Short mmCIF file of C-alpha atoms in Angstrom, two decimals:
data_model
loop_
_atom_site.label_atom_id
_atom_site.label_comp_id
_atom_site.label_asym_id
_atom_site.label_seq_id
_atom_site.Cartn_x
_atom_site.Cartn_y
_atom_site.Cartn_z
CA MET A 1 -19.28 16.60 3.75
CA ASN A 2 -21.63 15.92 0.90
CA GLN A 3 -22.58 12.47 -0.25
CA TYR A 4 -20.27 12.13 -3.13
CA GLN A 5 -19.76 8.59 -4.31
CA LEU A 6 -16.06 7.65 -5.21
CA PRO A 7 -15.47 5.40 -8.06
CA THR A 8 -14.84 1.79 -7.30
CA PRO A 9 -11.16 0.46 -7.50
CA GLU A 10 -12.20 -1.07 -10.74
CA LYS A 11 -13.56 1.95 -12.36
CA LYS A 12 -11.05 4.43 -10.88
CA PRO A 13 -8.36 4.31 -13.50
CA GLU A 14 -10.63 5.01 -16.30
CA TYR A 15 -12.57 7.59 -14.27
CA VAL A 16 -9.34 9.63 -13.24
CA LYS A 17 -8.04 9.44 -16.76
CA THR A 18 -11.11 10.63 -18.34
CA ASN A 19 -11.68 13.37 -15.86
CA PHE A 20 -8.21 14.61 -15.71
CA ASP A 21 -8.41 14.97 -19.40
CA HIS A 22 -11.72 17.11 -19.04
CA ILE A 23 -10.14 19.61 -16.58
CA ALA A 24 -6.66 19.88 -17.82
CA LYS A 25 -7.10 23.38 -18.99
CA ALA A 26 -8.09 24.47 -15.44
CA TYR A 27 -5.77 22.29 -13.37
CA ASP A 28 -2.95 24.65 -12.70
CA ARG A 29 -4.99 27.59 -11.75
CA PHE A 30 -7.18 25.37 -9.56
CA ASN A 31 -4.00 24.30 -7.86
CA ASP A 32 -2.91 27.99 -7.29
CA TRP A 33 -6.14 28.89 -5.98
CA ASN A 34 -7.15 26.17 -3.76
CA SER A 35 -3.65 26.22 -2.00
CA PHE A 36 -3.25 29.94 -2.05
CA PHE A 37 -0.11 29.29 -4.36
CA LEU A 38 1.53 27.12 -1.57
CA HIS A 39 1.83 24.11 -3.81
CA ARG A 40 4.45 25.75 -5.70
CA THR A 41 6.77 25.96 -2.43
CA TRP A 42 5.94 22.49 -1.48
CA LYS A 43 6.93 21.20 -5.10
CA ASN A 44 10.24 23.43 -4.60
CA TRP A 45 10.69 21.28 -1.34
CA ILE A 46 10.67 18.14 -3.67
CA ILE A 47 13.60 19.41 -5.66
CA ASN A 48 15.61 20.70 -2.45
CA GLN A 49 15.25 17.27 -0.83
CA SER A 50 16.31 15.59 -3.99
CA LEU A 51 19.41 17.65 -4.13
CA THR A 52 20.06 16.74 -0.43
CA GLU A 53 19.33 12.94 -0.57
CA CYS A 54 20.02 12.06 -4.02
CA PRO A 55 22.64 14.58 -5.38
CA ASN A 56 24.33 12.05 -7.73
CA ALA A 57 21.03 10.98 -9.43
CA LYS A 58 21.42 10.57 -13.15
CA ILE A 59 17.85 9.68 -14.07
CA ALA A 60 14.61 11.00 -12.61
CA LEU A 61 11.23 9.70 -13.03
CA ASP A 62 8.13 12.05 -12.35
CA LEU A 63 5.06 9.80 -11.91
CA CYS A 64 1.54 11.05 -12.39
CA CYS A 65 3.28 14.40 -13.60
CA GLY A 66 0.10 15.97 -14.74
CA THR A 67 0.83 19.45 -16.29
CA GLY A 68 4.56 19.03 -15.59
CA ASP A 69 5.19 21.29 -12.51
CA ILE A 70 7.56 19.00 -10.81
CA THR A 71 8.95 17.63 -14.09
CA THR A 72 9.72 21.04 -15.15
CA ARG A 73 11.45 21.89 -11.97
CA LEU A 74 13.69 18.65 -12.44
CA SER A 75 14.52 19.64 -15.98
CA LYS A 76 16.43 22.48 -14.55
CA LEU A 77 18.74 20.33 -12.54
CA ASN A 78 21.91 20.14 -14.72
CA HIS A 79 23.23 16.96 -13.02
CA LEU A 80 20.32 14.91 -14.28
CA GLN A 81 21.11 13.29 -17.46
CA LYS A 82 17.50 12.29 -18.13
CA VAL A 83 14.18 13.37 -16.82
CA ILE A 84 10.90 11.45 -17.57
CA GLY A 85 7.46 12.64 -16.82
CA LEU A 86 4.80 9.82 -16.87
CA ASP A 87 1.11 10.37 -16.84
CA PHE A 88 -1.96 8.62 -18.35
CA SER A 89 -3.83 11.65 -19.22
CA GLU A 90 -2.67 12.88 -22.63
CA ASN A 91 -4.39 16.29 -22.33
CA MET A 92 -2.33 16.89 -19.06
CA LEU A 93 0.86 15.88 -20.91
CA SER A 94 0.19 18.47 -23.45
CA TYR A 95 0.19 21.27 -20.99
CA ALA A 96 3.33 19.66 -19.42
CA LYS A 97 5.12 19.80 -22.90
CA HIS A 98 4.17 23.43 -23.33
CA LYS A 99 5.75 24.32 -20.17
CA ILE A 100 8.86 22.30 -20.67
CA GLY A 101 9.61 23.09 -24.28
CA ASP A 102 12.26 21.30 -26.29
CA LYS A 103 14.64 19.91 -23.99
CA SER A 104 16.54 16.63 -25.08
CA ARG A 105 16.94 15.46 -21.65
CA VAL A 106 13.31 15.37 -20.91
CA ASN A 107 10.93 12.72 -22.18
CA LEU A 108 7.19 13.00 -21.55
CA ILE A 109 5.16 9.60 -21.87
CA VAL A 110 1.87 8.21 -21.57
CA GLY A 111 1.94 5.49 -18.80
CA ASP A 112 0.38 3.85 -15.75
CA ALA A 113 2.30 4.58 -12.48
CA MET A 114 1.04 1.01 -11.28
CA ASN A 115 2.52 -0.77 -14.37
CA LEU A 116 5.91 0.61 -14.90
CA ASN A 117 6.83 -2.23 -17.63
CA GLU A 118 8.90 0.23 -19.83
CA PHE A 119 11.39 0.63 -16.93
CA ASP A 120 13.83 -2.26 -15.83
CA ASP A 121 14.67 -3.20 -12.23
CA ASN A 122 16.92 -0.90 -10.52
CA SER A 123 17.13 1.65 -13.45
CA VAL A 124 15.89 4.96 -11.96
CA ASP A 125 17.75 7.09 -9.28
CA LEU A 126 15.13 9.43 -8.32
CA ILE A 127 11.33 8.94 -8.47
CA THR A 128 8.93 11.84 -7.40
CA MET A 129 5.12 12.02 -7.31
CA GLY A 130 3.06 15.18 -6.60
CA PHE A 131 -0.66 14.63 -5.58
CA GLY A 132 -0.91 11.46 -7.57
CA LEU A 133 -0.57 8.49 -5.27
CA ARG A 134 -4.16 8.91 -3.92
CA ASN A 135 -5.50 8.50 -7.49
CA VAL A 136 -3.94 5.02 -8.09
CA SER A 137 -6.55 2.20 -7.66
CA ASP A 138 -3.96 -0.02 -5.78
CA LEU A 139 -1.55 2.00 -3.77
CA LYS A 140 0.50 -0.90 -2.49
CA LYS A 141 1.09 -2.31 -6.18
CA CYS A 142 2.13 1.35 -7.20
CA LEU A 143 4.58 1.43 -4.27
CA LYS A 144 6.12 -1.86 -5.18
CA GLU A 145 6.51 -0.98 -8.77
CA ILE A 146 8.30 2.22 -7.53
CA TYR A 147 10.49 0.09 -5.28
CA ARG A 148 11.37 -2.29 -8.10
CA VAL A 149 12.28 0.46 -10.54
CA LEU A 150 14.50 2.36 -8.17
CA SER A 151 18.32 1.90 -8.04
CA PRO A 152 19.66 0.35 -4.90
CA SER A 153 20.57 3.69 -3.60
CA GLY A 154 17.51 5.37 -4.99
CA VAL A 155 15.19 7.87 -3.41
CA PHE A 156 11.37 8.17 -3.65
CA ILE A 157 9.87 11.61 -2.75
CA ASN A 158 6.03 11.90 -2.52
CA LEU A 159 3.96 14.99 -1.87
CA ASP A 160 0.20 14.50 -1.31
CA VAL A 161 -2.60 15.30 1.18
CA GLY A 162 -2.45 14.57 4.78
CA ARG A 163 -4.47 14.79 7.95
CA VAL A 164 -4.68 18.05 9.91
CA ARG A 165 -3.41 17.13 13.38
CA PRO A 166 -4.52 20.09 15.64
CA LYS A 167 -8.14 19.10 16.55
CA PHE A 168 -9.20 22.76 16.90
CA LEU A 169 -8.21 23.18 13.22
CA LYS A 170 -9.52 19.95 11.70
CA TRP A 171 -12.99 21.15 11.26
CA PHE A 172 -12.13 24.38 9.45
CA ALA A 173 -9.57 22.22 7.27
CA ASP A 174 -12.44 19.88 6.63
CA PHE A 175 -14.89 22.49 5.61
CA TYR A 176 -12.61 24.34 3.38
CA PHE A 177 -11.38 21.10 1.67
CA PHE A 178 -14.76 19.49 1.03
CA HIS A 179 -17.01 22.58 0.41
CA ILE A 180 -14.91 25.48 -0.63
CA VAL A 181 -12.26 23.73 -2.75
CA PRO A 182 -14.95 22.36 -5.25
CA ILE A 183 -16.23 25.88 -5.71
CA PHE A 184 -12.82 27.21 -6.83
CA GLY A 185 -12.80 24.32 -9.53
CA TYR A 186 -16.24 25.11 -10.70
CA LEU A 187 -15.46 28.82 -11.11
CA ILE A 188 -12.10 28.25 -12.85
CA TYR A 189 -13.61 25.50 -15.27
CA GLY A 190 -16.58 27.63 -15.98
CA LYS A 191 -19.18 25.11 -14.86
CA LYS A 192 -19.57 22.30 -12.29
CA HIS A 193 -17.47 19.24 -12.77
CA GLU A 194 -17.52 16.09 -10.57
CA MET A 195 -13.84 15.89 -10.79
CA PHE A 196 -13.47 18.96 -8.40
CA ASP A 197 -15.55 17.04 -5.82
CA TYR A 198 -13.67 13.81 -6.44
CA LEU A 199 -10.12 15.21 -5.78
CA PRO A 200 -10.91 16.36 -2.01
CA HIS A 201 -13.03 13.12 -1.35
CA SER A 202 -10.24 10.86 -2.62
CA SER A 203 -8.41 11.88 0.48
CA THR A 204 -10.96 9.86 2.63
CA VAL A 205 -9.54 6.45 1.32
CA TYR A 206 -5.92 7.69 1.47
CA PRO A 207 -3.63 6.67 4.25
CA ASP A 208 -2.68 9.38 6.78
CA GLN A 209 0.95 10.38 7.01
CA GLU A 210 1.82 7.74 9.74
CA THR A 211 -0.03 4.85 7.99
CA LEU A 212 1.93 5.75 4.73
CA GLN A 213 5.21 5.72 6.37
CA THR A 214 4.45 2.33 7.88
CA ILE A 215 3.41 1.01 4.34
CA LEU A 216 6.55 2.40 2.74
CA GLY A 217 8.59 0.63 5.48
CA GLU A 218 6.79 -2.71 5.03
CA ILE A 219 7.44 -2.60 1.36
CA GLY A 220 11.15 -2.41 1.93
CA PHE A 221 12.04 1.28 1.90
CA LYS A 222 14.46 2.51 4.60
CA GLN A 223 14.84 5.71 6.50
CA VAL A 224 11.29 6.87 5.82
CA ARG A 225 10.37 10.09 7.14
CA TYR A 226 7.78 12.86 6.54
CA GLN A 227 7.20 16.49 6.74
CA ASN A 228 3.98 18.16 7.37
CA PHE A 229 2.81 21.48 5.48
CA VAL A 230 0.23 23.70 6.87
CA PHE A 231 -0.55 21.63 9.79
CA GLY A 232 -0.80 18.52 7.89
CA ASN A 233 -2.90 19.62 5.05
CA ALA A 234 -0.21 18.38 2.57
CA VAL A 235 2.66 15.92 3.43
CA GLY A 236 5.90 15.18 1.87
CA HIS A 237 7.41 11.50 2.45
CA ILE A 238 10.97 10.74 1.66
CA ALA A 239 11.97 7.01 1.29
CA LYS A 240 15.24 5.24 0.44
CA LYS A 241 15.63 1.86 -1.15
CA SER A 242 18.68 1.15 0.86
#
């Protein structure tokens, strides 16, 4: 692992916003390359879980929606009356808009996942988040906002990085994640950009799958469970408000 220095919590929001704006044009291909296209399967898993855990949802909110992969998938669920994609990178949202097109049920908004002031208490049935939670500067504050906004029977589904559990694979996984993944980013973007170093290194201060499960429970979520993908390289958490 190189000596990349993560931004401080105070500087993190502006750092993440500015640099996601910069790399928006390369972000989709970067995700395809670094996950060998598996991120698409993992995002499909979010949708399948939402159908199982929250089949009567009317309003869905996709936080840190980026270029709209999950928002687009949600927009195809006919039982949802309203789908909202929220991100604070306007450039990312412009790519999401291109994917989704003109759909009256879908609203893309610029916003902060830690301050969901535009949403009332108990107003959203389903909240999803894909590879965004580790980019917030205060994870617990973000999760408390999610809990506040969710309806009493609401469900939160989160997809993000995890920890590889088999020890014999961890060295290979870390080498790939910290040394090879940034190179994919440089090649796709056309030159070196520090955001492609930030993305893997942000995992070092993000809780592992068991710790996040515990944090969700402490905040008040019930029936919290998780599913590992590729030995824990990525992890999906499902949590219910009640």
